[in-house]
Coordinates of C-alpha atoms in Angstrom, one line a residue:
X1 CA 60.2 -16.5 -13.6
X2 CA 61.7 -12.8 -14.2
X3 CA 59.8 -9.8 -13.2
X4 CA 60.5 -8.7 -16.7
X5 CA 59.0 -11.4 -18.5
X6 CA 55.8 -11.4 -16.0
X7 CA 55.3 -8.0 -17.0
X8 CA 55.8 -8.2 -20.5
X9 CA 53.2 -11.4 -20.5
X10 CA 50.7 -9.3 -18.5
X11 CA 50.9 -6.6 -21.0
X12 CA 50.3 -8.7 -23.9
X13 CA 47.7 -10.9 -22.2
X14 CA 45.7 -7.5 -21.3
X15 CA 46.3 -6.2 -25.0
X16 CA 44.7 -9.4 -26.1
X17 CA 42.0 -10.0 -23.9
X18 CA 40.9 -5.9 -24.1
X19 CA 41.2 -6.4 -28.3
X20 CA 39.0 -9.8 -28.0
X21 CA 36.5 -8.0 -25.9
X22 CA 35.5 -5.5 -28.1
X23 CA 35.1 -8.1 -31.1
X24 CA 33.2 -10.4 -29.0
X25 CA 31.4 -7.6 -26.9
X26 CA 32.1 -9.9 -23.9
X27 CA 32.8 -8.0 -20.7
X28 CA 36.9 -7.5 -20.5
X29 CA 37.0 -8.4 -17.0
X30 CA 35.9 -11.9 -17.7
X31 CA 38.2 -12.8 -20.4
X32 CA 41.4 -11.5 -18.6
X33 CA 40.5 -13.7 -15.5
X34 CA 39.8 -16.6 -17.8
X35 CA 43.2 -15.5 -19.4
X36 CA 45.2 -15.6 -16.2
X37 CA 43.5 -19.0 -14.9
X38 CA 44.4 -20.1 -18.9
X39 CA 47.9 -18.7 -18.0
X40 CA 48.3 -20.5 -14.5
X41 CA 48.4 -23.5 -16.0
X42 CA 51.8 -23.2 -17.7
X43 CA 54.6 -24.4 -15.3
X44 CA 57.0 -21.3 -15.0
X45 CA 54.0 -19.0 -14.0
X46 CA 52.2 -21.3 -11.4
X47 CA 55.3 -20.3 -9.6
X48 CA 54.4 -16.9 -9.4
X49 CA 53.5 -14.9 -6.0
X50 CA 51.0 -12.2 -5.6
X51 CA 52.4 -10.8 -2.5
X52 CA 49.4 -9.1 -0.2
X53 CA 51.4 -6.1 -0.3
X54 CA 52.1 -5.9 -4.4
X55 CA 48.1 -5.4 -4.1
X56 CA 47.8 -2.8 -1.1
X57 CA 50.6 -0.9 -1.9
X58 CA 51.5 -1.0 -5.6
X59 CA 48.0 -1.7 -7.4
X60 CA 45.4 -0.1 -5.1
X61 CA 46.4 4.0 -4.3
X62 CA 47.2 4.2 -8.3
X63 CA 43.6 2.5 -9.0
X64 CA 41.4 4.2 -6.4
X65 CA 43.4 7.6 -6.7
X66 CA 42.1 7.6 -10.4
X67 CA 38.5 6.7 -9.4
X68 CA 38.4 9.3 -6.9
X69 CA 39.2 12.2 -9.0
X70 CA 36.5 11.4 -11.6
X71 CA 33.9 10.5 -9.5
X72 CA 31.0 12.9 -8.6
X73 CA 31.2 14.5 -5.6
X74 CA 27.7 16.1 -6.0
X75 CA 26.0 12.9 -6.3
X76 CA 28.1 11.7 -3.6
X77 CA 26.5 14.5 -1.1
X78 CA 23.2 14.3 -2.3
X79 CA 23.1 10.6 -1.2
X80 CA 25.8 10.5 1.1
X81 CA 23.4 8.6 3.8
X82 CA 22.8 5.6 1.6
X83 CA 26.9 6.1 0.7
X84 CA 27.8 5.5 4.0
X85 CA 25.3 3.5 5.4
X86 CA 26.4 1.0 2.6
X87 CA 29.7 1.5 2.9
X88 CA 29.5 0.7 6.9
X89 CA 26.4 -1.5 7.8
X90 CA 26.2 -3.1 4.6
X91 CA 29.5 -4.5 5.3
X92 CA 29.2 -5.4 8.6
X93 CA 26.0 -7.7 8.0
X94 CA 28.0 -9.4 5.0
X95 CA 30.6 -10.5 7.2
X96 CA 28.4 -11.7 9.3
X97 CA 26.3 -13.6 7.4
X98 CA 29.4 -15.5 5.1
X99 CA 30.8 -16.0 8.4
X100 CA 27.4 -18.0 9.9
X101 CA 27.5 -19.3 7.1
X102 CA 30.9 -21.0 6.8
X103 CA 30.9 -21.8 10.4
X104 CA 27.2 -23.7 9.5
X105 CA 30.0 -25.8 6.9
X106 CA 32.6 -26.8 8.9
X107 CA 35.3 -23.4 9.8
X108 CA 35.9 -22.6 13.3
X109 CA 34.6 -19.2 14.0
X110 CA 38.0 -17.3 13.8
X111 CA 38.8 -18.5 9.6
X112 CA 34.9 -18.0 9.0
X113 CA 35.1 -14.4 10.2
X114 CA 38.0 -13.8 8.3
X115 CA 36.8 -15.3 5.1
X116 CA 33.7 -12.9 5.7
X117 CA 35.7 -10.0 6.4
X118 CA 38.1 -10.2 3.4
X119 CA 34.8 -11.0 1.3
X120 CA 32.7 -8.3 2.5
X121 CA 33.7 -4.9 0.1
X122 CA 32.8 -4.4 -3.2
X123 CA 35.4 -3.6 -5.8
X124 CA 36.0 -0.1 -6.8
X125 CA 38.1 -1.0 -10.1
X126 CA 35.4 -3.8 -11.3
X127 CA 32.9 -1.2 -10.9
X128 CA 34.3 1.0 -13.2
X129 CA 33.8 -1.6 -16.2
X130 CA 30.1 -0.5 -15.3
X131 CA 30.2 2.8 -17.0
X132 CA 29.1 1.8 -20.4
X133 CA 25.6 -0.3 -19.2
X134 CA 24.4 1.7 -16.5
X135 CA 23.5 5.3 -16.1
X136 CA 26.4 7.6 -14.5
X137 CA 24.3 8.6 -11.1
X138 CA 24.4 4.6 -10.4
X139 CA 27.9 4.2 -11.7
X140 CA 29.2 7.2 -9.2
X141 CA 26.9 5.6 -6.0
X142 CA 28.7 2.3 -6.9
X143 CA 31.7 3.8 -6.9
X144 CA 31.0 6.0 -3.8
X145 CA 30.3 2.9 -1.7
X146 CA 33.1 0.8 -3.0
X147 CA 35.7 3.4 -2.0
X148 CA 34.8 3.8 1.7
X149 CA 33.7 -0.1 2.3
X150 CA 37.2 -1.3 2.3
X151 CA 38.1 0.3 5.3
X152 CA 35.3 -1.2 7.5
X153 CA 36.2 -4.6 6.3
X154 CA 39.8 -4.1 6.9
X155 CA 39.0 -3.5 10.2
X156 CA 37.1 -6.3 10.7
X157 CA 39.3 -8.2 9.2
X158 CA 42.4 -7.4 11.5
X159 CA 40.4 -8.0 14.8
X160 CA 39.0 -11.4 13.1
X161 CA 42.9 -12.2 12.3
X162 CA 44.4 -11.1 15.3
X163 CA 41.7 -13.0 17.9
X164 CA 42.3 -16.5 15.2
X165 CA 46.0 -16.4 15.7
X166 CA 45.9 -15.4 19.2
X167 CA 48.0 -12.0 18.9
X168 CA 44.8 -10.1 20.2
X169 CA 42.5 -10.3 23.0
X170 CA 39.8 -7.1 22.4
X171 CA 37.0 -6.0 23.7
X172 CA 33.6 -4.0 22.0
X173 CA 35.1 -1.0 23.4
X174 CA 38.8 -1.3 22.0
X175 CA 36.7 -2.7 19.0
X176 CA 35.1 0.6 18.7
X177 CA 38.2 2.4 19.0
X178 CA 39.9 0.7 16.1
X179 CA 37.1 1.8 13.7
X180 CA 37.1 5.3 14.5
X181 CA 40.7 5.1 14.3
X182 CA 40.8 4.0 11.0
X183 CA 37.9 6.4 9.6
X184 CA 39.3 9.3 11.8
X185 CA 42.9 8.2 11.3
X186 CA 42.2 7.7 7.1
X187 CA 40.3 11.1 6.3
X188 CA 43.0 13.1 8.6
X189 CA 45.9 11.3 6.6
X190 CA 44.4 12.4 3.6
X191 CA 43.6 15.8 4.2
X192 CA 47.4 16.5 5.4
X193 CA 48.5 14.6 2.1
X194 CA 46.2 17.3 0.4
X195 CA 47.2 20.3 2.0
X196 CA 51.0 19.1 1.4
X197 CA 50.8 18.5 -2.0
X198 CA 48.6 21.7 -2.9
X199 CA 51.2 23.7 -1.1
X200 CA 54.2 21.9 -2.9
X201 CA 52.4 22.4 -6.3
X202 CA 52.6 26.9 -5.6
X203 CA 56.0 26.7 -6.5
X204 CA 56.6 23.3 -8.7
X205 CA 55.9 24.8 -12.1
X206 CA 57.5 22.8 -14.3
X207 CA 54.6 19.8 -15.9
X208 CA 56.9 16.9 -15.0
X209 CA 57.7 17.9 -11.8
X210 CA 54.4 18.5 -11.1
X211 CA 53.6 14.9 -11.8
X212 CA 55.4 14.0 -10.2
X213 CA 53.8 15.3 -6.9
X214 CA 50.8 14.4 -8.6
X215 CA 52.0 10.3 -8.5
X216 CA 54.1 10.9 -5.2
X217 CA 50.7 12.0 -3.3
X218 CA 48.1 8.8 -3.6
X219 CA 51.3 6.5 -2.4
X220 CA 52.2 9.0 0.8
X221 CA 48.9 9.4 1.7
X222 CA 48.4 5.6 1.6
X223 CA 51.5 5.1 3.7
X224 CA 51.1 7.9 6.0
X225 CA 47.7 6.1 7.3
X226 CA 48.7 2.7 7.4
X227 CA 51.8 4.2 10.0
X228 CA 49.0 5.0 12.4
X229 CA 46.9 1.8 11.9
X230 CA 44.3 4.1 9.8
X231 CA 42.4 3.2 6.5
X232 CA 45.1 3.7 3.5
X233 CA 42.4 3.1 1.3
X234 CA 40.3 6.1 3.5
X235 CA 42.9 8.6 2.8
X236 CA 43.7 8.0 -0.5
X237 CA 39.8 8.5 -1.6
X238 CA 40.0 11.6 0.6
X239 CA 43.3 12.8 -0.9
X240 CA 41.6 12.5 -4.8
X241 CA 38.3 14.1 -3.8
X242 CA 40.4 16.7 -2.3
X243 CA 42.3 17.2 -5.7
X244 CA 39.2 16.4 -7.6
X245 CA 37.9 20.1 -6.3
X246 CA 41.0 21.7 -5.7
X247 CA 42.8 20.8 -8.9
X248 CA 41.0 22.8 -12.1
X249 CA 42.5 26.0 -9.7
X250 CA 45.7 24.9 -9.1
X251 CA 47.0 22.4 -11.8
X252 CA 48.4 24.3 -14.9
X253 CA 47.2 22.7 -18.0
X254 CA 50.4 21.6 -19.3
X255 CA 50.6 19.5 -16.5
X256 CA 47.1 18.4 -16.7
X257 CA 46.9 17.5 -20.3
X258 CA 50.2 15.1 -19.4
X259 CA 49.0 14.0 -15.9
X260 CA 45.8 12.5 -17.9
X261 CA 47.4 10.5 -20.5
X262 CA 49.8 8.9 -18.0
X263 CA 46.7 8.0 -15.9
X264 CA 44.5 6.7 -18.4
X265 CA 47.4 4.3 -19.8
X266 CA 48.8 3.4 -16.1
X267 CA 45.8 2.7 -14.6
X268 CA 44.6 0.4 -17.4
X269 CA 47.5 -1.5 -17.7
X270 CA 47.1 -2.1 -13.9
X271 CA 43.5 -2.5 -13.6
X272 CA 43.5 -5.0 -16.4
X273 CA 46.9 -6.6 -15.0
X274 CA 45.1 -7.4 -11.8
X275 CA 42.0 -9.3 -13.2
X276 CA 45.1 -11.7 -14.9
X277 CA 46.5 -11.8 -11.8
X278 CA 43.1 -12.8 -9.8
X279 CA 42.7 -15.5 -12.3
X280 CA 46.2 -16.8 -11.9
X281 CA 45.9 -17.3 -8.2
X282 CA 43.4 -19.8 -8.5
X283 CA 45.1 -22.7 -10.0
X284 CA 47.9 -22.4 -7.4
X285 CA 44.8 -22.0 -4.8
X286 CA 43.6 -25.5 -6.3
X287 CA 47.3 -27.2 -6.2
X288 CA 48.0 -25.9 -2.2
X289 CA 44.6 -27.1 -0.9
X290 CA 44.3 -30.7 0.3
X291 CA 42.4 -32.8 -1.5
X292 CA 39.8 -33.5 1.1
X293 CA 39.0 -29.6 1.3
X294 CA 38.3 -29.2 -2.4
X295 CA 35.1 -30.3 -2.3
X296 CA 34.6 -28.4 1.2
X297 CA 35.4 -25.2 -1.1
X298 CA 33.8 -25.7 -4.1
X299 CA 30.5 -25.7 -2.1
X300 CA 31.6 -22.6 0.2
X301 CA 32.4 -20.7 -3.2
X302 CA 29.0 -21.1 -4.1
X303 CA 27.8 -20.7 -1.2
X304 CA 29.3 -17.6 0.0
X305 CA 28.7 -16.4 -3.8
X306 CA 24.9 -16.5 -3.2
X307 CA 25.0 -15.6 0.3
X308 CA 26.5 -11.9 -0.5
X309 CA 24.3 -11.2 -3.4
X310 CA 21.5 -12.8 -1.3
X311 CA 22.3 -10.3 1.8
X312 CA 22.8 -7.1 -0.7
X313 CA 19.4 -7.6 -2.2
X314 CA 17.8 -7.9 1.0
X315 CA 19.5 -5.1 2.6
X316 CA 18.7 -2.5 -0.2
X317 CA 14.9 -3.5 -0.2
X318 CA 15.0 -3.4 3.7
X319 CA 16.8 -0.2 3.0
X320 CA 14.5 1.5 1.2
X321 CA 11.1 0.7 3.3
X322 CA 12.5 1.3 6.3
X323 CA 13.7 4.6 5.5
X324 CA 10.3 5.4 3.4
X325 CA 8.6 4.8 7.0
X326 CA 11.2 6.1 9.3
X327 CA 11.3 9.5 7.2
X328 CA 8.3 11.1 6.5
X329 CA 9.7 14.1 4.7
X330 CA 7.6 15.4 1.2
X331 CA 10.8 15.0 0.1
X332 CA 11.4 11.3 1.1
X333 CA 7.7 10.3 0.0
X334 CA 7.7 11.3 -3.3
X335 CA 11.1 10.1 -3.8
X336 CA 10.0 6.8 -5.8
X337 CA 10.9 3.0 -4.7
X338 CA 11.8 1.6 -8.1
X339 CA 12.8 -2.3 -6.8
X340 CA 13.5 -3.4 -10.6
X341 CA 16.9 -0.3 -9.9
X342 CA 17.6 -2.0 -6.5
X343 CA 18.2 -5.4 -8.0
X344 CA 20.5 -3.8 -10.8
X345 CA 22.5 -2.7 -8.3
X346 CA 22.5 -5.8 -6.0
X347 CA 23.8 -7.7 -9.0
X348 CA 26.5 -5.0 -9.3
X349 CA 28.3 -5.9 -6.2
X350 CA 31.7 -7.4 -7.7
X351 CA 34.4 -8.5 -5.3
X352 CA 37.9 -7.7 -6.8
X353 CA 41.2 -6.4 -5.3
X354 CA 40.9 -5.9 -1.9
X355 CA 39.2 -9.1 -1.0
X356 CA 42.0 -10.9 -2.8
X357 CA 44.6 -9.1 -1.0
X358 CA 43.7 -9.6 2.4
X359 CA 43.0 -13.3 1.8
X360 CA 46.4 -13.5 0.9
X361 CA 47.9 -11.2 3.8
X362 CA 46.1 -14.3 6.1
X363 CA 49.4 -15.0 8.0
X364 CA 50.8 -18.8 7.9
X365 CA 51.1 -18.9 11.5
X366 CA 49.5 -17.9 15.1
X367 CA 51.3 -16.7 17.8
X368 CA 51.8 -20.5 19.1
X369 CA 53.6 -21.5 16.0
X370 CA 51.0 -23.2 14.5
X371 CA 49.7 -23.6 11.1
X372 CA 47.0 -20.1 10.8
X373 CA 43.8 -22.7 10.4
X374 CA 42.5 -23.0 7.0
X375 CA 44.3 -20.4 5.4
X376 CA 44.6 -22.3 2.0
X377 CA 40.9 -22.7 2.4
X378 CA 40.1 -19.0 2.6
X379 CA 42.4 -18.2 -0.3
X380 CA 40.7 -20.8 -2.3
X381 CA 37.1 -19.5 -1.5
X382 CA 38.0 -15.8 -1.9
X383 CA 39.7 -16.0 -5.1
X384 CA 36.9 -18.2 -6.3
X385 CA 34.2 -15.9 -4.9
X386 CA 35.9 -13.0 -6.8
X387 CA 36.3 -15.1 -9.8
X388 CA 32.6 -16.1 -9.5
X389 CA 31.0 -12.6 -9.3
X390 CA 32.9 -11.5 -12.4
X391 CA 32.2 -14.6 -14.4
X392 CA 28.5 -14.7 -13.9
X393 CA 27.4 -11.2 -12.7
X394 CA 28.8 -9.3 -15.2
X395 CA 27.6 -10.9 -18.4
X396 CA 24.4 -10.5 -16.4
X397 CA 24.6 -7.3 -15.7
X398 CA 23.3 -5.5 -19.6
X399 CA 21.0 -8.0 -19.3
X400 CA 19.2 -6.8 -15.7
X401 CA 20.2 -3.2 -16.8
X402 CA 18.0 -3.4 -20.0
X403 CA 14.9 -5.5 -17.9
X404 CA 14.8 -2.8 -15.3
X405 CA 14.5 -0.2 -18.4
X406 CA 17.0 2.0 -16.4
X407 CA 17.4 5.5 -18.3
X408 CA 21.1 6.6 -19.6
X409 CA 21.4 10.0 -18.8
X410 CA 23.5 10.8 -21.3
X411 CA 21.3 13.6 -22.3
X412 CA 21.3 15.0 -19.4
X413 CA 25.0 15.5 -19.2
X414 CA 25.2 16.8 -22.7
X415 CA 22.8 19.6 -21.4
X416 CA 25.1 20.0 -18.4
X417 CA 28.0 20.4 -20.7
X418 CA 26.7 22.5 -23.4
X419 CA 25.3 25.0 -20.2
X420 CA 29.2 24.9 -19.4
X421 CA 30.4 25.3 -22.2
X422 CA 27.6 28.2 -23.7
X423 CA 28.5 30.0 -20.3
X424 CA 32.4 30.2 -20.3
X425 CA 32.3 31.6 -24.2
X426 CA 29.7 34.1 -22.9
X427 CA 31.7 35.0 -20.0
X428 CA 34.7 35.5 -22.1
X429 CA 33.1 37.5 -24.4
X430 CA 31.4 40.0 -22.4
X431 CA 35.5 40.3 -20.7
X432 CA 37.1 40.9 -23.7
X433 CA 37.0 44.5 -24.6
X434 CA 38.0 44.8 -21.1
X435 CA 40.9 42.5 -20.7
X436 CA 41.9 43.8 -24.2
X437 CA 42.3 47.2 -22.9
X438 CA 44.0 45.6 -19.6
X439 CA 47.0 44.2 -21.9
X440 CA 47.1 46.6 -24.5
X441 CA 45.7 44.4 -26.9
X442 CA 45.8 46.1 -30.7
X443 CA 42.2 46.6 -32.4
X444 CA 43.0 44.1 -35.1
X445 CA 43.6 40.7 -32.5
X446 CA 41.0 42.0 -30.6
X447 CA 38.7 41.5 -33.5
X448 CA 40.3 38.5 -34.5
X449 CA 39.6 36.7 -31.0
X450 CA 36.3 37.6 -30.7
X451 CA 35.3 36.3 -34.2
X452 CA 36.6 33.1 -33.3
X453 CA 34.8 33.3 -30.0
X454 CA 31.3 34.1 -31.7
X455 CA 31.9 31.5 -34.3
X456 CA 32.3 29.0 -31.3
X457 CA 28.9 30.5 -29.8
X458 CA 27.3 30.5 -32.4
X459 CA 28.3 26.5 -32.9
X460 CA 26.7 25.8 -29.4
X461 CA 23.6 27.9 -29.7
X462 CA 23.3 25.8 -33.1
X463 CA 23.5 22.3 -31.4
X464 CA 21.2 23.2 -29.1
X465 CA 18.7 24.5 -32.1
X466 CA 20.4 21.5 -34.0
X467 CA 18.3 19.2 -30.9
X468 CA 14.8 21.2 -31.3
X469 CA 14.9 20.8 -35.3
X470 CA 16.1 23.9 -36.1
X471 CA 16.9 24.4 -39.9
X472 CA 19.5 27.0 -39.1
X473 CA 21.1 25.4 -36.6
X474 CA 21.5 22.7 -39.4
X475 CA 22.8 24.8 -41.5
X476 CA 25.7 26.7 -38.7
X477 CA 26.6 23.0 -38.1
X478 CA 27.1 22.0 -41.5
X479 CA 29.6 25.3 -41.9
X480 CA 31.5 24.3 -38.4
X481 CA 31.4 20.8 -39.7
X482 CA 33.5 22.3 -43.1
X483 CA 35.8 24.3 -40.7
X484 CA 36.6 20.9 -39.0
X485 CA 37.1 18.7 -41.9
X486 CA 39.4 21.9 -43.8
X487 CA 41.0 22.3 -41.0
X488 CA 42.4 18.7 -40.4
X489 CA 43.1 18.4 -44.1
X490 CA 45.7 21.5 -43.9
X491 CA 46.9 19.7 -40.6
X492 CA 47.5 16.5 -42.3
X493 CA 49.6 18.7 -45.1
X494 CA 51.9 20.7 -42.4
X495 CA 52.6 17.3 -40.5
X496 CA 53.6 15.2 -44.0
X497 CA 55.9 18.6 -44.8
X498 CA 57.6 18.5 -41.5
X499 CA 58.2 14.7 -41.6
X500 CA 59.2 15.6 -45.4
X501 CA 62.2 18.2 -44.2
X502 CA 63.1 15.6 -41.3
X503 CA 63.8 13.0 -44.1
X504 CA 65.5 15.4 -46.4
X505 CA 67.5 16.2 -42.9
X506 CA 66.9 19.2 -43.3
X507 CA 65.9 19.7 -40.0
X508 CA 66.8 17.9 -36.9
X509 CA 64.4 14.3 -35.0
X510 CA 63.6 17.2 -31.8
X511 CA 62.5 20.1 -34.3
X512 CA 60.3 17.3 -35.6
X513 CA 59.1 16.7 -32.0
X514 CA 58.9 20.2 -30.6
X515 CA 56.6 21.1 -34.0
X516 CA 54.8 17.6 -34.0
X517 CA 53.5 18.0 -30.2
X518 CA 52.1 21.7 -31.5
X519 CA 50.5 20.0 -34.5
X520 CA 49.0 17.1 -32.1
X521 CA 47.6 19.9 -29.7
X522 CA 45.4 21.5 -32.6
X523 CA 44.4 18.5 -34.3
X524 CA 43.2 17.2 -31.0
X525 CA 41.1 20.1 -31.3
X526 CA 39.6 20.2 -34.1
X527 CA 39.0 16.5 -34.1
X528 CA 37.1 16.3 -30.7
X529 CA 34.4 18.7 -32.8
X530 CA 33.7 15.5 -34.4
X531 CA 30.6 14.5 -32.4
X532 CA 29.0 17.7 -30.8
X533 CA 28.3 15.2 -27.4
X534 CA 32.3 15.1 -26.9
X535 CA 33.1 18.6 -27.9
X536 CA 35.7 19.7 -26.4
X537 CA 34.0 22.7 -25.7
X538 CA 36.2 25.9 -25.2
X539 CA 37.6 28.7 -27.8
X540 CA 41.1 28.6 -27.4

């Protein structure tokens, strides 16, 4: 089959599935996987390859790039020991235990450690389909844990390859060395890629240019480690942090605004692309494994399905007492032990990209020539094991999240963001007179801007007055609420009288453009005012 019609197939099957979804309020994830294993079926796309390094290279630094930069880093430093801990141990003990088990069912200990290995992480781009059921502190430690944990099991799963097909012979001390190589090697990668691209950005003005950098830097940084055996996966999480603090200095907005609405569409086209993808592995899984093995991995899929939610559950209760007992801080103590959270988030450990990719990176052969033993066995198992976690845990998931009565906090990030936003109005208006004097700004604009910068105050002092009852708060909103609506309507007029000249050809398709994208700008606006919790918050 053509690229071109794979990727025109993809596109519609993740239109479909995303558009099904929200009538059906199924979890997307799950209907695009059951959409690629519908799709694998047809004879022209069993025939299609998911090359390991399509996933590493093409899918991954895009996906875990854009998770990077909008997750927290403040919650990621307040519980950076359970972060890493997680992201480290946690992973280490789940590769152990799948490979005991699958040993205890017939592997050889070389395939059962590599099936463990590729197994072990958790999914940063499943996770972010978590947003909507679970409060944003949990989504962020989720995402946290599933953007370091992929370089521990990649590790792992090198030395488990490299011993099974006899290319390595290493011992607890070399063993050692390739870890810190590949958390040392990964975080230094990154911050070069950082420092790079921040520098490159000082003199790249121009917004498509400096998108360019922006797209160019995930991908180097991925390469750049993976040249010195480090974590790709480390450095690009590294590289996004980086820009996630670094960026609201140095990014113009121009470029911003248009760096955004290329991520949001690229990164759901690929994230949604992928789950069809997963799903489509599986009957060409089914078709390459001998007959006599299907049963063999039927049972290991559930197996090995049990065994990692099994071991996550465990390990965060273990987690949590031990640490209660080990730390006797005020701080610690009073910290509460809610178990109904810790079994939310035990059933949040999806398996996605990375686990499929490294099954499929399994080489064919060892270093004698022969067949790599039970590869079409642990391809089977992961894809199923990935295919398993979404299926079942995620329709679960609302579910668990509603029994353990776990708290949105949306509130509390409305507060956050009205304190932002009250602050930077007040800010700019206590500079004004000032910086009006500084540019020789005439009496009359001076006026004008601070109007509309009190009018805007006076908007968010209202919402919060608006929360507490008050009547005139009510009645500010009602007035801002007029502003909105009149000014949309006379937005709406100005667009269908430039459209009207274009017709008339009176004016030229790029004076349409040039005036349209001007016109799009306020309306975006105003219309974000809509609902006071997605303000767009700033005087402009």
């Amino acid at each position: 089959m053509l690229a071109s019609e794979l990727v025109v197939i993809l596109a519609a099957a993740v239109l479909l599935c995303t558009l099904a979804a929200r009538r059906t309020k199924l979890p997307a994830p799950v209907l695009l996987l059951v959409c690629g294993i519908a799709l694998g079926f047809i004879p022209a796309l069993a025939q299609v390859e998911l090359p390991p390094e399509a996933v590493l290279f093409l899918f991954l630094p895009a996906l875990l790039f854009r998770e990077s930069i909008t997750t927290s880093l403040r919650e990621i430093r307040s519980n950076q020991r359970g972060i890493v801990l997680m992201g480290t141990a946690l992973v280490v003990v789940t590769a152990w235990a799948v490979a005991v088990a699958a040993h205890a069912l017939g592997l050889p200990w070389g395939p059962a450690w590599v099936l463990g290995a590729a197994i072990a992480p958790t999914d940063a781009t499943a996770v972010g389909a978590l947003a909507s059921v679970l409060p944003h502190r949990y989504v962020t430690l989720l995402r946290a844990e599933s953007l370091i944990n992929d370089g521990t099991a990649l590790v792992i799963y090198g030395v488990a390859v490299g011993i099974t097909a006899g290319t390595e012979q290493l011992n607890t001390l070399e063993v050692s060395g390739l870890f810190l190589l590949a958390y040392a090697g990964g975080i230094a990668a990154g911050l070069l890629t950082a420092w790079v691209s921040f520098r490159v950005r000082r003199w790249v003005q121009d917004p498509l240019l400096g998108n360019v950098v922006t797209i160019l830097t995930p991908f180097t940084a991925f390469v750049l480690a993976e040249v010195i055996n480090a974590s790709g996966v480390l450095a690009v999480v590294v590289v996004g942090l980086a820009m996630s603090q670094a960026g609201p200095r140095i990014i113009r907005a121009d470029t911003r605004q248009q760096g955004q609405a290329f991520w949001s569409l690229t990164t759901f086209l690929l994230n949604g692309a992928l789950f069809v993808l997963v799903g489509l592995e599986l009957p060409r899984a089914v078709s390459e494994l001998p007959g006599r093995q299907l049963a063999q991995g039927l049972f290991l899929v559930t197996v090995v399905t049990a065994v990692i939610v099994a071991v996550r559950l465990l390990y965060l209760f273990v987690d949590a007492y031990v640490f209660r007992l080990l730390d006797r801080r005020e701080r610690q103590l009073k910290r509460p032990v809610n178990n109904r959270t810790r079994v939310v988030s035990g059933m949040a450990g999806f398996r996605g990209a990375v686990s499929l990719a490294a099954a499929l990176a399994t080489p064919q052969y060892t270093a004698s020539g022969e067949p790599f033993p039970y590869r079409d066995l642990i391809i089977f198992v992961a894809t199923g094991v990935i295919i398993l976690t979404l299926v079942i845990q995620a329709p679960l998931l609302p579910v668990i999240a509603r029994w353990a009565r776990m708290p949105l906090d949306a509130a509390r990030r409305k507060e956050e963001q009205q304190l932002a936003e009250t602050s930077a109005v007040r800010t700019a208006l206590e500079a004004l007179p000032q910086v009006a004097a500084e540019l020789g700004t005439d009496t009359v604009v001076a006026d004008e801007v601070r109007s509309e910068y009190e009018r805007r105050l006076a908007t968010l002092n209202a919402l919060q007055g608006d929360a507490r009852g008050n009547d005139d708060g009510a009645r500010h909103l009602a007035r801002a609420a007029q502003y909105r609506d009149l000014g949309l309507a006379l937005l709406a007029l100005k667009r269908n009288t430039v459209i009207r000249l274009r017709d008339e050809r009176r004016i030229d398709d790029a004076v349409l453009l040039r005036v349209q994208a001007v016109l799009d700008v306020e309306e975006l606006r105003l219309a974000s005012r809509r609902n006071p919790g997605d303000d767009d918050g700033g005087a402009r």
